[in-house]
Amino acid sequence: MTTITRIETFLVAPRWLFVRVETDCGIVGWGEATCEGRSETVRAAVDQLAELLIGRDALRIEDHWQVLTKGSFYRGGPILASAVAGLDQALWDIAGKHFGAPVHQLLGGPVRDRIRVYGWVGGDEPSEVRDHVAAQVEAGLTAVKMNASGRMSPVASVAELDGVVARVAAAREVLGDDRDVAVDFHGRFTLANARRVAPLLEPYRPLFLEEPIVPENSHLIGELVRSTTIPVSTGERLYSRQEFLPVLQAGIAVAQPDLSHAGGITEVRKIASLAEVYDVQLAPHCPLGPIALAACLQVGFATPNYLIQEQSIGIHYNLSAEVLDYCLDKTPLTFVAGHVERLTAPGLGIEIDEQAVRSADKRGHAWRGPIWRHPDGSFAEW
């Protein structure tokens, strides 16, 4: 038996929560339980869930997932699901190292040899968007994602709508026809606004429109799906198969579970299988750290309906640390022609710089999302 002996958490810049699980045979597994703006709360949840794992066999991953997820009368939600996700990733990392194989091999073996990735671009004005997109193209990426807008009025003005179109048009101008742009609505749009702007974006053929409405209004997403030819995606704030089922039935084209929010590798694999039944592709949400990215890639190498992978190298959130700063060897997560080659090392396939993590945890972080308001003083989605 590979017995779990210690579980630790590390709150590290810029906004990540790492989980370290140690076993009696010396194998250590790493996971990422980041919940942006709420990681301190998740840290407390991991500490409580650790009571269910210490002294147990680390290789009973599915059984642990069932107990961690369903062992309390009150279940679900981003805090618990993120805590479970970090622990689950670490257990898969241990299993891979125990058997001397990358996680995707334990998931059934590779179905591809590389995974396409996309990067984020900013810019409030079309000229800024052009510059940022050009930089990503220069870096070798073949796809980018951009925010549709900042704060958006409940019923948008012509100027607001035209601004969205102008920025996407600027991105397409730089990308040409051989590269892709995805447009993230970030839940900032009402259904009415999303239905108005989607037809205006169709000439620029986005890869997908992401999270057009807030997840609480998922029952409305089918209205948008039926009103546009652009593929619609959502899922970063859905945490289980049960929460994904209604949007799959509504006709989304791309599911975007977050490996650090939706119960980890164990649950996302099941979400992927459910999505396949609805002819839906997977493109996991991951503006996070290296462990979350590695976990995503391991799922991707073993998942047939895997479209593309988000990654956050150079994203505006990463002010005090970058994605690869906590990796001893940056080579596995190096991009080659806009792709990541198949990870071959045991476990999650990356080696974490434990000394750097422990040092960063002493400094900690207190990242919080902004609070936006409309000109009249009322709350605005960000």
Coordinates of C-alpha atoms in Angstrom, one line a residue:
M1 CA 0.0 0.0 0.0
T2 CA 1.2 3.5 -0.9
T3 CA 0.1 5.3 2.3
I4 CA -0.6 9.1 2.4
T5 CA 1.3 10.6 5.3
R6 CA 1.2 14.3 4.9
I7 CA -0.8 17.0 2.9
E8 CA 0.4 20.6 2.6
T9 CA -0.9 23.6 0.8
F10 CA 1.0 26.6 -0.6
L11 CA -0.5 30.0 -1.4
V12 CA 1.9 31.3 -4.1
A13 CA 2.0 34.4 -6.3
P14 CA 0.4 35.5 -8.5
R15 CA -2.9 33.9 -7.4
W16 CA -2.4 30.1 -7.1
L17 CA -2.9 27.4 -4.5
F18 CA -0.6 24.4 -4.8
V19 CA -1.3 21.1 -3.0
R20 CA 1.5 18.6 -2.0
V21 CA 0.7 15.1 -1.0
E22 CA 3.4 12.9 0.5
T23 CA 3.5 9.1 0.9
D24 CA 5.3 6.7 3.1
C25 CA 7.4 5.4 0.2
G26 CA 8.8 8.8 -0.6
I27 CA 6.6 9.6 -3.7
V28 CA 5.2 13.1 -3.7
G29 CA 2.3 14.3 -5.8
W30 CA 1.4 17.9 -6.7
G31 CA -1.9 19.4 -7.5
E32 CA -3.4 22.8 -8.0
A33 CA -6.6 23.9 -6.1
T34 CA -6.6 27.5 -7.2
C35 CA -9.9 29.3 -7.0
E36 CA -9.2 32.8 -8.1
G37 CA -10.0 35.3 -5.3
R38 CA -11.1 32.5 -2.9
S39 CA -8.0 30.4 -2.5
E40 CA -7.6 31.0 1.2
T41 CA -11.1 29.5 1.7
V42 CA -10.2 26.5 -0.5
R43 CA -7.0 26.1 1.6
A44 CA -9.2 25.6 4.7
A45 CA -11.3 23.1 2.8
V46 CA -8.2 21.1 1.7
D47 CA -7.0 21.0 5.3
Q48 CA -10.4 19.6 6.4
L49 CA -10.6 17.0 3.6
A50 CA -7.0 15.9 4.4
E51 CA -8.5 14.2 7.5
L52 CA -10.2 11.7 5.0
L53 CA -6.9 10.9 3.3
I54 CA -4.1 10.6 5.8
G55 CA -3.3 7.0 6.4
R56 CA -5.1 5.8 3.3
D57 CA -3.8 4.2 0.1
A58 CA -3.0 6.9 -2.4
L59 CA -3.7 4.7 -5.4
R60 CA -7.5 4.3 -4.6
I61 CA -8.2 7.5 -6.5
E62 CA -11.8 6.9 -7.6
D63 CA -12.8 5.8 -4.1
H64 CA -11.1 8.9 -2.6
W65 CA -12.9 11.1 -5.1
Q66 CA -16.3 9.6 -4.2
V67 CA -15.6 10.1 -0.5
L68 CA -14.2 13.6 -0.8
T69 CA -17.1 14.7 -3.0
K70 CA -20.0 12.9 -1.5
G71 CA -18.9 12.2 2.1
S72 CA -20.6 15.2 3.5
F73 CA -24.4 15.9 3.5
Y74 CA -23.7 19.3 1.9
R75 CA -22.0 19.0 -1.4
G76 CA -20.9 20.8 -4.5
G77 CA -19.9 24.4 -5.3
P78 CA -16.6 25.9 -6.3
I79 CA -14.8 25.8 -3.0
L80 CA -15.3 22.0 -2.3
A81 CA -14.8 21.1 -6.0
S82 CA -11.6 23.1 -6.2
A83 CA -10.3 21.5 -3.0
V84 CA -11.1 18.0 -4.4
A85 CA -9.5 19.0 -7.7
G86 CA -6.2 19.8 -6.2
L87 CA -6.1 16.6 -4.1
D88 CA -7.2 14.5 -7.1
Q89 CA -4.5 15.9 -9.4
A90 CA -1.9 15.1 -6.7
L91 CA -3.1 11.6 -6.4
W92 CA -2.9 11.0 -10.1
D93 CA 0.6 12.5 -10.0
I94 CA 1.5 9.9 -7.3
A95 CA -0.1 7.1 -9.3
G96 CA 1.9 7.9 -12.4
K97 CA 5.1 8.1 -10.5
H98 CA 4.3 4.8 -8.8
F99 CA 3.7 3.0 -12.0
G100 CA 6.5 4.9 -13.9
A101 CA 4.1 6.3 -16.5
P102 CA 2.5 9.6 -17.5
V103 CA -1.0 10.1 -16.3
H104 CA -2.5 9.9 -19.8
Q105 CA -1.1 6.4 -20.1
L106 CA -3.1 5.4 -17.0
L107 CA -6.2 7.0 -18.6
G108 CA -6.0 4.7 -21.6
G109 CA -3.0 5.9 -23.5
P110 CA -2.4 8.7 -26.0
V111 CA -4.8 9.5 -28.8
R112 CA -2.6 12.4 -30.1
D113 CA 1.1 13.4 -30.0
R114 CA 0.6 17.2 -29.4
I115 CA -2.0 19.6 -28.3
R116 CA -2.7 23.0 -29.8
V117 CA -2.6 25.9 -27.3
Y118 CA -3.9 29.5 -27.3
G119 CA -2.8 32.6 -25.5
W120 CA -4.5 35.7 -24.1
V121 CA -4.4 39.1 -25.7
G122 CA -5.5 42.4 -24.2
G123 CA -6.2 45.8 -25.5
D124 CA -9.0 48.3 -25.1
E125 CA -8.5 49.9 -28.6
P126 CA -8.2 48.1 -31.9
S127 CA -4.6 49.3 -32.4
E128 CA -3.6 47.8 -29.0
V129 CA -5.4 44.5 -30.0
R130 CA -3.4 44.4 -33.2
D131 CA -0.1 44.9 -31.3
H132 CA -0.9 42.2 -28.8
V133 CA -2.1 39.7 -31.4
A134 CA 1.0 40.3 -33.5
A135 CA 3.2 39.5 -30.4
Q136 CA 1.4 36.2 -29.9
V137 CA 1.8 35.3 -33.6
E138 CA 5.5 36.2 -33.4
A139 CA 5.8 33.8 -30.4
G140 CA 4.5 31.1 -32.7
L141 CA 0.9 30.7 -31.5
T142 CA -1.8 29.9 -34.0
A143 CA -4.8 30.9 -31.8
V144 CA -5.6 33.6 -29.3
K145 CA -8.4 34.6 -27.0
M146 CA -9.6 38.1 -26.2
N147 CA -12.3 39.7 -24.0
A148 CA -15.2 40.9 -26.0
S149 CA -15.5 44.0 -23.7
G150 CA -14.9 45.4 -20.3
R151 CA -18.0 46.6 -18.3
M152 CA -21.1 46.2 -20.5
S153 CA -24.4 47.9 -20.0
P154 CA -27.5 45.6 -19.6
V155 CA -28.8 46.9 -22.9
A156 CA -25.7 48.0 -24.8
S157 CA -25.3 51.2 -26.7
V158 CA -24.4 51.3 -30.4
A159 CA -20.9 52.5 -29.3
E160 CA -20.4 49.5 -27.0
L161 CA -21.5 47.0 -29.6
D162 CA -19.4 48.7 -32.3
G163 CA -16.4 48.6 -29.9
V164 CA -16.7 44.8 -29.6
V165 CA -16.9 44.3 -33.3
A166 CA -13.9 46.7 -34.0
R167 CA -11.6 44.8 -31.6
V168 CA -12.5 41.4 -33.0
A169 CA -12.0 42.8 -36.5
A170 CA -8.6 44.1 -35.6
A171 CA -7.6 40.6 -34.3
R172 CA -8.8 38.9 -37.4
E173 CA -6.9 41.4 -39.6
V174 CA -3.6 40.3 -38.0
L175 CA -4.4 36.6 -37.8
G176 CA -5.6 36.2 -41.3
D177 CA -7.5 33.1 -42.3
D178 CA -5.1 30.5 -41.1
R179 CA -5.2 31.3 -37.3
D180 CA -8.1 31.6 -34.8
V181 CA -9.5 34.0 -32.4
A182 CA -11.9 33.0 -29.6
V183 CA -14.0 35.8 -28.0
D184 CA -14.7 35.6 -24.2
F185 CA -17.9 37.3 -23.1
H186 CA -16.9 36.5 -19.5
G187 CA -20.5 36.4 -18.4
R188 CA -20.6 40.2 -18.8
F189 CA -23.4 40.2 -21.4
T190 CA -27.1 39.8 -20.9
L191 CA -28.9 37.4 -23.2
A192 CA -30.2 40.4 -25.2
N193 CA -26.7 41.8 -25.7
A194 CA -25.2 38.5 -26.7
R195 CA -28.0 37.9 -29.3
R196 CA -27.4 41.4 -30.7
V197 CA -23.6 41.2 -31.0
A198 CA -23.2 37.6 -32.1
P199 CA -24.5 38.2 -35.7
L200 CA -22.2 41.2 -36.0
L201 CA -19.2 39.0 -35.2
E202 CA -20.1 36.2 -37.7
P203 CA -18.2 37.7 -40.6
Y204 CA -15.0 37.4 -38.5
R205 CA -15.6 33.7 -37.8
P206 CA -14.5 33.3 -34.2
L207 CA -13.4 29.9 -33.0
F208 CA -16.0 30.2 -30.3
L209 CA -18.0 32.7 -28.1
E210 CA -17.1 31.9 -24.5
E211 CA -19.4 32.2 -21.5
P212 CA -21.9 34.6 -23.2
I213 CA -24.1 34.6 -20.1
V214 CA -23.5 34.0 -16.4
P215 CA -23.7 30.3 -15.3
E216 CA -26.7 31.0 -13.2
N217 CA -28.6 31.7 -16.4
S218 CA -27.4 28.5 -18.2
H219 CA -31.1 27.7 -18.9
L220 CA -31.0 30.6 -21.4
I221 CA -27.9 29.6 -23.4
G222 CA -29.9 27.6 -25.9
E223 CA -31.5 30.8 -27.0
L224 CA -28.1 32.2 -28.1
V225 CA -27.0 28.8 -29.6
R226 CA -30.0 28.9 -31.9
S227 CA -29.5 32.6 -32.9
T228 CA -25.9 32.3 -34.3
T229 CA -23.7 30.2 -36.5
I230 CA -20.7 30.8 -34.2
P231 CA -19.9 27.9 -31.9
V232 CA -20.8 28.7 -28.3
S233 CA -18.7 27.6 -25.3
T234 CA -19.1 27.6 -21.5
G235 CA -18.1 25.7 -18.4
E236 CA -15.4 27.4 -16.4
R237 CA -18.0 28.0 -13.6
L238 CA -19.7 24.6 -13.9
Y239 CA -18.3 22.0 -11.5
S240 CA -19.8 18.6 -12.3
R241 CA -21.3 16.4 -15.0
Q242 CA -24.7 17.2 -13.6
E243 CA -24.1 21.0 -14.1
F244 CA -22.8 20.4 -17.6
L245 CA -25.7 18.3 -18.8
P246 CA -28.2 21.1 -19.4
V247 CA -25.8 23.2 -21.5
L248 CA -24.8 20.2 -23.5
Q249 CA -28.5 19.5 -24.1
A250 CA -28.9 23.2 -25.1
G251 CA -26.4 22.7 -27.9
I252 CA -23.1 24.3 -26.9
A253 CA -20.2 23.3 -29.2
V254 CA -17.3 23.5 -26.7
A255 CA -17.2 22.5 -23.1
Q256 CA -14.7 24.3 -20.8
P257 CA -14.4 22.6 -17.5
D258 CA -11.5 23.9 -15.3
L259 CA -9.3 21.0 -14.0
S260 CA -8.7 23.0 -10.8
H261 CA -12.4 23.8 -10.2
A262 CA -14.4 20.8 -11.5
G263 CA -13.2 18.0 -9.3
G264 CA -9.8 17.4 -11.0
I265 CA -8.8 14.8 -13.5
T266 CA -11.3 12.2 -12.3
E267 CA -14.4 14.3 -12.9
V268 CA -13.2 16.2 -16.0
R269 CA -12.5 12.8 -17.8
K270 CA -16.2 12.0 -17.1
I271 CA -17.3 15.4 -18.3
A272 CA -15.4 14.8 -21.5
S273 CA -17.1 11.4 -22.1
L274 CA -20.5 13.0 -21.5
A275 CA -19.6 15.8 -23.9
E276 CA -18.7 13.3 -26.6
V277 CA -22.2 11.9 -26.5
Y278 CA -23.4 15.4 -27.6
D279 CA -20.7 15.9 -30.3
V280 CA -19.1 18.6 -28.1
Q281 CA -15.4 19.4 -28.0
L282 CA -13.3 20.0 -24.9
A283 CA -11.2 23.1 -24.4
P284 CA -10.5 23.3 -20.6
H285 CA -10.3 26.7 -18.9
C286 CA -6.8 27.3 -17.5
P287 CA -5.6 30.8 -16.8
L288 CA -3.7 29.3 -13.9
G289 CA -0.4 27.8 -12.9
P290 CA 1.9 25.0 -14.2
I291 CA 0.3 22.1 -12.3
A292 CA -3.2 22.9 -13.6
L293 CA -1.8 23.2 -17.1
A294 CA 0.0 19.9 -16.9
A295 CA -3.2 18.2 -15.5
C296 CA -5.2 19.6 -18.5
L297 CA -2.6 18.3 -21.0
Q298 CA -2.6 14.8 -19.4
V299 CA -6.4 14.6 -19.9
G300 CA -6.0 16.0 -23.4
F301 CA -3.5 13.5 -24.6
A302 CA -6.0 10.7 -23.7
T303 CA -9.3 12.4 -24.8
P304 CA -10.5 12.1 -28.4
N305 CA -12.8 15.1 -28.3
Y306 CA -10.1 17.6 -27.2
L307 CA -10.1 20.8 -29.2
I308 CA -7.5 23.2 -27.8
Q309 CA -5.8 24.2 -24.5
E310 CA -5.8 27.6 -22.8
Q311 CA -2.6 28.6 -21.1
S312 CA -1.7 31.8 -19.3
I313 CA 2.0 32.5 -20.0
G314 CA 2.3 36.3 -20.2
I315 CA -1.3 37.0 -19.1
H316 CA -1.9 40.3 -17.3
Y317 CA -2.7 38.6 -14.0
N318 CA 0.8 37.2 -13.8
L319 CA 2.5 40.3 -12.4
S320 CA 4.7 38.8 -9.6
A321 CA 5.3 35.3 -11.0
E322 CA 5.0 33.5 -14.3
V323 CA 3.7 30.0 -15.1
L324 CA 7.1 28.3 -15.5
D325 CA 8.7 30.0 -12.5
Y326 CA 7.9 27.1 -10.3
C327 CA 9.2 24.4 -12.7
L328 CA 12.7 22.9 -12.3
D329 CA 12.7 22.0 -16.0
K330 CA 10.7 24.3 -18.3
T331 CA 11.2 22.1 -21.4
P332 CA 8.0 20.0 -21.1
L333 CA 5.7 23.0 -21.3
T334 CA 7.6 24.7 -24.2
F335 CA 5.5 25.5 -27.2
V336 CA 6.5 24.1 -30.6
A337 CA 4.6 25.7 -33.5
G338 CA 1.7 26.6 -31.3
H339 CA 1.5 23.2 -29.7
V340 CA 2.8 21.3 -26.6
E341 CA 4.4 18.0 -27.4
R342 CA 3.2 14.9 -25.5
L343 CA 4.5 14.8 -21.9
T344 CA 6.4 11.6 -21.3
A345 CA 7.7 11.9 -17.7
P346 CA 5.9 9.9 -15.0
G347 CA 2.9 11.5 -13.3
L348 CA 1.8 14.9 -14.4
G349 CA 5.0 15.2 -16.4
I350 CA 6.5 18.2 -14.8
E351 CA 8.9 18.7 -11.9
I352 CA 8.0 21.3 -9.3
D353 CA 10.7 23.4 -7.7
E354 CA 9.7 22.8 -4.1
Q355 CA 12.2 25.3 -2.6
A356 CA 10.7 28.0 -4.8
V357 CA 7.2 27.1 -3.8
R358 CA 8.0 27.1 -0.1
S359 CA 9.7 30.4 -0.4
A360 CA 6.8 31.9 -2.3
D361 CA 4.3 30.6 0.3
K362 CA 6.1 32.6 3.0
R363 CA 5.3 35.8 1.0
G364 CA 1.8 34.5 0.1
H365 CA -0.7 36.5 -1.9
A366 CA -4.1 38.1 -1.5
W367 CA -5.4 38.3 -5.1
R368 CA -8.9 39.6 -5.5
G369 CA -11.0 40.2 -8.5
P370 CA -12.2 43.8 -9.2
I371 CA -15.6 45.1 -8.2
W372 CA -17.1 47.0 -11.1
R373 CA -20.1 49.3 -11.2
H374 CA -22.2 50.9 -13.9
P375 CA -22.2 54.7 -14.2
D376 CA -25.4 54.8 -12.1
G377 CA -23.6 53.0 -9.2
S378 CA -25.2 49.6 -9.7
F379 CA -23.1 46.4 -9.7
A380 CA -21.6 45.2 -13.0
E381 CA -20.4 41.7 -13.9
W382 CA -16.7 41.5 -14.5

